[in-house]
Amino acid sequence: MTGKKRNLRSGLKQRRRQGNPMAAFDQLPPPLRAWLAQAALPWSPRSAHRLWCRALQRCEGDVAQAVSHLSRAERRMLAQDRLTQ
């Protein structure tokens, strides 16, 4: 086997994107899209939607409280990242 072919093989699990991320973003609810536009972290549409659904459920459908919940979650993630650096 030549050196070039060995470099093409890897034991690492490969993650492939499924679908079109822009189309997934376009399908998100408008308040979530607006929040993502100003978010500090690069959220995937899938994870943002999952967190959004949980926030809406906890906030009993109150959109303003759900947005606030997303912001708190992001601040926690940023603080955690700061501690690990």
Tab-separated table of N, CA, C and O in Angstrom:
chain	number	residue	atom	x	y	z
A	1	MET	N	0.847	-1.168	0.000
A	1	MET	CA	0.000	0.000	0.000
A	1	MET	C	0.897	1.237	0.000
A	1	MET	O	1.845	1.311	0.749
A	2	THR	N	0.546	2.218	-0.813
A	2	THR	CA	1.364	3.425	-0.886
A	2	THR	C	0.984	4.392	0.236
A	2	THR	O	-0.075	4.275	0.843
A	3	GLY	N	1.843	5.367	0.486
A	3	GLY	CA	1.613	6.349	1.532
A	3	GLY	C	0.334	7.146	1.322
A	3	GLY	O	-0.354	7.487	2.256
A	4	LYS	N	0.017	7.423	0.076
A	4	LYS	CA	-1.178	8.216	-0.197
A	4	LYS	C	-2.440	7.489	0.235
A	4	LYS	O	-3.337	8.069	0.803
A	5	LYS	N	-2.517	6.209	-0.034
A	5	LYS	CA	-3.740	5.467	0.310
A	5	LYS	C	-3.897	5.319	1.817
A	5	LYS	O	-4.994	5.316	2.325
A	6	ARG	N	-2.797	5.198	2.546
A	6	ARG	CA	-2.895	5.070	3.996
A	6	ARG	C	-3.472	6.333	4.624
A	6	ARG	O	-4.165	6.273	5.610
A	7	ASN	N	-3.182	7.480	4.045
A	7	ASN	CA	-3.694	8.726	4.600
A	7	ASN	C	-5.200	8.880	4.414
A	7	ASN	O	-5.818	9.690	5.075
A	8	LEU	N	-5.779	8.131	3.524
A	8	LEU	CA	-7.217	8.221	3.295
A	8	LEU	C	-8.021	7.417	4.302
A	8	LEU	O	-9.214	7.587	4.416
A	9	ARG	N	-7.351	6.560	5.037
A	9	ARG	CA	-8.045	5.737	6.023
A	9	ARG	C	-7.864	6.333	7.405
A	9	ARG	O	-6.809	6.829	7.746
A	10	SER	N	-8.905	6.248	8.185
A	10	SER	CA	-8.842	6.778	9.534
A	10	SER	C	-9.736	5.943	10.427
A	10	SER	O	-10.795	5.474	10.007
A	11	GLY	N	-9.304	5.764	11.656
A	11	GLY	CA	-10.117	5.061	12.632
A	11	GLY	C	-11.126	5.988	13.294
A	11	GLY	O	-11.968	5.557	14.073
A	12	LEU	N	-11.036	7.284	13.002
A	12	LEU	CA	-11.948	8.243	13.602
A	12	LEU	C	-13.328	8.133	12.984
A	12	LEU	O	-13.470	7.915	11.784
A	13	LYS	N	-14.313	8.309	13.830
A	13	LYS	CA	-15.682	8.299	13.345
A	13	LYS	C	-15.915	9.565	12.540
A	13	LYS	O	-15.615	10.663	12.984
A	14	GLN	N	-16.455	9.412	11.366
A	14	GLN	CA	-16.707	10.568	10.516
A	14	GLN	C	-18.143	11.029	10.690
A	14	GLN	O	-19.069	10.228	10.661
A	15	ARG	N	-18.286	12.323	10.899
A	15	ARG	CA	-19.615	12.901	11.034
A	15	ARG	C	-19.951	13.596	9.725
A	15	ARG	O	-19.197	14.415	9.233
A	16	ARG	N	-21.063	13.252	9.186
A	16	ARG	CA	-21.505	13.870	7.942
A	16	ARG	C	-22.777	14.643	8.205
A	16	ARG	O	-23.674	14.178	8.898
A	17	ARG	N	-22.835	15.814	7.626
A	17	ARG	CA	-24.050	16.604	7.742
A	17	ARG	C	-25.146	15.946	6.933
A	17	ARG	O	-24.921	15.475	5.830
A	18	GLN	N	-26.304	15.956	7.510
A	18	GLN	CA	-27.444	15.408	6.789
A	18	GLN	C	-28.363	16.562	6.421
A	18	GLN	O	-28.718	17.376	7.255
A	19	GLY	N	-28.719	16.620	5.190
A	19	GLY	CA	-29.624	17.658	4.732
A	19	GLY	C	-28.913	18.968	4.466
A	19	GLY	O	-27.696	19.051	4.443
A	20	ASN	N	-29.700	19.986	4.279
A	20	ASN	CA	-29.200	21.308	3.963
A	20	ASN	C	-29.323	22.183	5.207
A	20	ASN	O	-30.433	22.504	5.628
A	21	PRO	N	-28.195	22.614	5.813
A	21	PRO	CA	-28.293	23.403	7.043
A	21	PRO	C	-29.019	24.734	6.852
A	21	PRO	O	-29.701	25.208	7.751
A	22	MET	N	-28.903	25.340	5.685
A	22	MET	CA	-29.602	26.604	5.448
A	22	MET	C	-31.116	26.389	5.365
A	22	MET	O	-31.891	27.195	5.874
A	23	ALA	N	-31.525	25.301	4.755
A	23	ALA	CA	-32.958	24.993	4.690
A	23	ALA	C	-33.484	24.701	6.096
A	23	ALA	O	-34.600	25.119	6.447
A	24	ALA	N	-32.691	24.008	6.901
A	24	ALA	CA	-33.094	23.721	8.278
A	24	ALA	C	-33.227	25.022	9.067
A	24	ALA	O	-34.171	25.195	9.850
A	25	PHE	N	-32.302	25.958	8.849
A	25	PHE	CA	-32.369	27.260	9.523
A	25	PHE	C	-33.627	28.011	9.104
A	25	PHE	O	-34.317	28.608	9.938
A	26	ASP	N	-33.943	27.990	7.817
A	26	ASP	CA	-35.112	28.697	7.303
A	26	ASP	C	-36.421	28.157	7.867
A	26	ASP	O	-37.415	28.876	7.916
A	27	GLN	N	-36.428	26.909	8.300
A	27	GLN	CA	-37.648	26.299	8.831
A	27	GLN	C	-37.846	26.570	10.319
A	27	GLN	O	-38.884	26.247	10.875
A	28	LEU	N	-36.848	27.184	10.973
A	28	LEU	CA	-36.971	27.480	12.397
A	28	LEU	C	-37.992	28.592	12.619
A	28	LEU	O	-38.217	29.431	11.741
A	29	PRO	N	-38.589	28.627	13.809
A	29	PRO	CA	-39.539	29.702	14.117
A	29	PRO	C	-38.836	31.067	14.082
A	29	PRO	O	-37.667	31.175	14.467
A	30	PRO	N	-39.521	32.114	13.633
A	30	PRO	CA	-38.899	33.445	13.527
A	30	PRO	C	-38.216	33.943	14.806
A	30	PRO	O	-37.115	34.486	14.728
A	31	PRO	N	-38.812	33.773	16.007
A	31	PRO	CA	-38.107	34.261	17.201
A	31	PRO	C	-36.773	33.528	17.437
A	31	PRO	O	-35.793	34.134	17.864
A	32	LEU	N	-36.728	32.257	17.114
A	32	LEU	CA	-35.490	31.489	17.272
A	32	LEU	C	-34.464	31.934	16.238
A	32	LEU	O	-33.282	32.096	16.558
A	33	ARG	N	-34.885	32.168	15.010
A	33	ARG	CA	-33.953	32.658	13.984
A	33	ARG	C	-33.378	34.010	14.381
A	33	ARG	O	-32.185	34.270	14.205
A	34	ALA	N	-34.215	34.872	14.936
A	34	ALA	CA	-33.741	36.190	15.374
A	34	ALA	C	-32.721	36.044	16.499
A	34	ALA	O	-31.699	36.742	16.518
A	35	TRP	N	-32.981	35.138	17.425
A	35	TRP	CA	-32.033	34.924	18.518
A	35	TRP	C	-30.717	34.367	17.983
A	35	TRP	O	-29.641	34.808	18.399
A	36	LEU	N	-30.792	33.421	17.065
A	36	LEU	CA	-29.573	32.830	16.499
A	36	LEU	C	-28.741	33.869	15.750
A	36	LEU	O	-27.512	33.780	15.726
A	37	ALA	N	-29.389	34.858	15.157
A	37	ALA	CA	-28.671	35.892	14.410
A	37	ALA	C	-27.762	36.711	15.317
A	37	ALA	O	-26.733	37.215	14.879
A	38	GLN	N	-28.110	36.819	16.603
A	38	GLN	CA	-27.278	37.586	17.520
A	38	GLN	C	-26.507	36.702	18.504
A	38	GLN	O	-25.802	37.205	19.369
A	39	ALA	N	-26.635	35.395	18.386
A	39	ALA	CA	-25.979	34.474	19.321
A	39	ALA	C	-24.460	34.553	19.192
A	39	ALA	O	-23.915	34.782	18.116
A	40	ALA	N	-23.784	34.351	20.307
A	40	ALA	CA	-22.317	34.396	20.334
A	40	ALA	C	-21.709	33.080	19.851
A	40	ALA	O	-20.594	33.074	19.331
A	41	LEU	N	-22.423	31.997	20.031
A	41	LEU	CA	-21.918	30.681	19.637
A	41	LEU	C	-22.523	30.241	18.308
A	41	LEU	O	-23.645	30.623	17.979
A	42	PRO	N	-21.805	29.406	17.564
A	42	PRO	CA	-22.335	28.917	16.273
A	42	PRO	C	-23.248	27.712	16.466
A	42	PRO	O	-22.853	26.564	16.301
A	43	TRP	N	-24.469	27.949	16.820
A	43	TRP	CA	-25.427	26.873	17.069
A	43	TRP	C	-25.836	26.212	15.764
A	43	TRP	O	-26.056	26.879	14.760
A	44	SER	N	-25.994	24.900	15.807
A	44	SER	CA	-26.561	24.216	14.654
A	44	SER	C	-28.079	24.379	14.726
A	44	SER	O	-28.642	24.500	15.820
A	45	PRO	N	-28.753	24.389	13.585
A	45	PRO	CA	-30.216	24.510	13.618
A	45	PRO	C	-30.868	23.399	14.439
A	45	PRO	O	-31.823	23.641	15.174
A	46	ARG	N	-30.301	22.217	14.367
A	46	ARG	CA	-30.890	21.080	15.084
A	46	ARG	C	-30.791	21.256	16.600
A	46	ARG	O	-31.768	21.082	17.325
A	47	SER	N	-29.605	21.615	17.100
A	47	SER	CA	-29.454	21.756	18.550
A	47	SER	C	-30.218	22.978	19.059
A	47	SER	O	-30.788	22.943	20.152
A	48	ALA	N	-30.234	24.053	18.270
A	48	ALA	CA	-30.982	25.245	18.678
A	48	ALA	C	-32.479	24.936	18.755
A	48	ALA	O	-33.160	25.352	19.701
A	49	HIS	N	-32.976	24.185	17.794
A	49	HIS	CA	-34.405	23.842	17.805
A	49	HIS	C	-34.738	22.934	18.980
A	49	HIS	O	-35.789	23.100	19.624
A	50	ARG	N	-33.866	22.022	19.289
A	50	ARG	CA	-34.091	21.123	20.430
A	50	ARG	C	-34.164	21.934	21.734
A	50	ARG	O	-35.064	21.742	22.552
A	51	LEU	N	-33.219	22.855	21.921
A	51	LEU	CA	-33.212	23.694	23.117
A	51	LEU	C	-34.437	24.612	23.141
A	51	LEU	O	-35.041	24.832	24.189
A	52	TRP	N	-34.828	25.132	21.991
A	52	TRP	CA	-36.002	25.993	21.874
A	52	TRP	C	-37.272	25.260	22.308
A	52	TRP	O	-38.085	25.802	23.065
A	53	CYS	N	-37.430	24.047	21.845
A	53	CYS	CA	-38.624	23.265	22.207
A	53	CYS	C	-38.680	23.013	23.708
A	53	CYS	O	-39.737	23.125	24.333
A	54	ARG	N	-37.527	22.673	24.300
A	54	ARG	CA	-37.476	22.458	25.751
A	54	ARG	C	-37.788	23.745	26.503
A	54	ARG	O	-38.497	23.733	27.499
A	55	ALA	N	-37.240	24.858	26.016
A	55	ALA	CA	-37.475	26.144	26.677
A	55	ALA	C	-38.954	26.529	26.601
A	55	ALA	O	-39.527	26.987	27.598
A	56	LEU	N	-39.565	26.353	25.449
A	56	LEU	CA	-40.995	26.669	25.316
A	56	LEU	C	-41.838	25.809	26.240
A	56	LEU	O	-42.807	26.287	26.838
A	57	GLN	N	-41.453	24.557	26.374
A	57	GLN	CA	-42.201	23.652	27.243
A	57	GLN	C	-42.076	24.094	28.706
A	57	GLN	O	-43.063	24.149	29.425
A	58	ARG	N	-40.870	24.431	29.118
A	58	ARG	CA	-40.650	24.864	30.504
A	58	ARG	C	-41.308	26.210	30.782
A	58	ARG	O	-41.717	26.477	31.912
A	59	CYS	N	-41.361	27.060	29.776
A	59	CYS	CA	-41.919	28.414	29.943
A	59	CYS	C	-43.394	28.470	29.570
A	59	CYS	O	-43.943	29.567	29.401
A	60	GLU	N	-43.994	27.332	29.400
A	60	GLU	CA	-45.420	27.213	29.096
A	60	GLU	C	-45.829	28.039	27.876
A	60	GLU	O	-46.857	28.703	27.860
A	61	GLY	N	-44.964	28.015	26.851
A	61	GLY	CA	-45.294	28.667	25.592
A	61	GLY	C	-44.979	30.149	25.522
A	61	GLY	O	-45.230	30.782	24.504
A	62	ASP	N	-44.451	30.735	26.587
A	62	ASP	CA	-44.106	32.161	26.589
A	62	ASP	C	-42.816	32.368	25.800
A	62	ASP	O	-41.733	31.972	26.224
A	63	VAL	N	-42.924	32.997	24.630
A	63	VAL	CA	-41.787	33.160	23.719
A	63	VAL	C	-40.687	34.016	24.349
A	63	VAL	O	-39.506	33.696	24.245
A	64	ALA	N	-41.062	35.104	25.013
A	64	ALA	CA	-40.062	35.986	25.626
A	64	ALA	C	-39.253	35.245	26.691
A	64	ALA	O	-38.024	35.396	26.770
A	65	GLN	N	-39.916	34.459	27.504
A	65	GLN	CA	-39.205	33.678	28.520
A	65	GLN	C	-38.337	32.603	27.869
A	65	GLN	O	-37.248	32.311	28.357
A	66	ALA	N	-38.798	32.010	26.783
A	66	ALA	CA	-38.013	30.987	26.077
A	66	ALA	C	-36.737	31.588	25.512
A	66	ALA	O	-35.656	30.994	25.602
A	67	VAL	N	-36.835	32.790	24.938
A	67	VAL	CA	-35.647	33.477	24.413
A	67	VAL	C	-34.682	33.770	25.550
A	67	VAL	O	-33.463	33.590	25.416
A	68	SER	N	-35.203	34.198	26.677
A	68	SER	CA	-34.372	34.460	27.851
A	68	SER	C	-33.676	33.174	28.314
A	68	SER	O	-32.504	33.192	28.701
A	69	HIS	N	-34.391	32.072	28.254
A	69	HIS	CA	-33.827	30.772	28.627
A	69	HIS	C	-32.656	30.414	27.702
A	69	HIS	O	-31.620	29.926	28.159
A	70	LEU	N	-32.811	30.670	26.407
A	70	LEU	CA	-31.734	30.396	25.453
A	70	LEU	C	-30.504	31.241	25.772
A	70	LEU	O	-29.372	30.742	25.730
A	71	SER	N	-30.720	32.490	26.101
A	71	SER	CA	-29.603	33.381	26.424
A	71	SER	C	-28.874	32.919	27.683
A	71	SER	O	-27.637	32.949	27.740
A	72	ARG	N	-29.621	32.485	28.681
A	72	ARG	CA	-28.987	31.956	29.904
A	72	ARG	C	-28.182	30.704	29.599
A	72	ARG	O	-27.062	30.531	30.097
A	73	ALA	N	-28.730	29.833	28.766
A	73	ALA	CA	-28.017	28.600	28.402
A	73	ALA	C	-26.719	28.938	27.676
A	73	ALA	O	-25.671	28.330	27.930
A	74	GLU	N	-26.765	29.916	26.797
A	74	GLU	CA	-25.560	30.304	26.080
A	74	GLU	C	-24.523	30.916	27.021
A	74	GLU	O	-23.331	30.624	26.922
A	75	ARG	N	-24.977	31.747	27.954
A	75	ARG	CA	-24.043	32.327	28.928
A	75	ARG	C	-23.369	31.243	29.761
A	75	ARG	O	-22.176	31.320	30.052
A	76	ARG	N	-24.143	30.224	30.153
A	76	ARG	CA	-23.555	29.101	30.914
A	76	ARG	C	-22.494	28.385	30.093
A	76	ARG	O	-21.421	28.039	30.604
A	77	MET	N	-22.780	28.172	28.808
A	77	MET	CA	-21.822	27.489	27.946
A	77	MET	C	-20.553	28.321	27.752
A	77	MET	O	-19.441	27.792	27.759
A	78	LEU	N	-20.709	29.627	27.605
A	78	LEU	CA	-19.551	30.506	27.470
A	78	LEU	C	-18.713	30.536	28.742
A	78	LEU	O	-17.484	30.515	28.693
A	79	ALA	N	-19.376	30.565	29.884
A	79	ALA	CA	-18.663	30.548	31.162
A	79	ALA	C	-17.906	29.238	31.340
A	79	ALA	O	-16.763	29.215	31.797
A	80	GLN	N	-18.529	28.142	30.969
A	80	GLN	CA	-17.881	26.832	31.072
A	80	GLN	C	-16.673	26.764	30.151
A	80	GLN	O	-15.624	26.252	30.527
A	81	ASP	N	-16.807	27.315	28.955
A	81	ASP	CA	-15.705	27.319	28.013
A	81	ASP	C	-14.547	28.161	28.529
A	81	ASP	O	-13.390	27.822	28.369
A	82	ARG	N	-14.859	29.275	29.177
A	82	ARG	CA	-13.838	30.140	29.747
A	82	ARG	C	-13.047	29.413	30.819
A	82	ARG	O	-11.829	29.601	30.952
A	83	LEU	N	-13.723	28.585	31.606
A	83	LEU	CA	-13.057	27.856	32.681
A	83	LEU	C	-12.132	26.762	32.157
A	83	LEU	O	-11.142	26.427	32.803
A	84	THR	N	-12.452	26.196	31.015
A	84	THR	CA	-11.651	25.086	30.494
A	84	THR	C	-10.453	25.558	29.694
A	84	THR	O	-9.603	24.759	29.332
A	85	GLN	N	-10.375	26.837	29.421
A	85	GLN	CA	-9.239	27.328	28.619
A	85	GLN	C	-8.073	27.659	29.446
A	85	GLN	O	-7.839	27.973	30.439
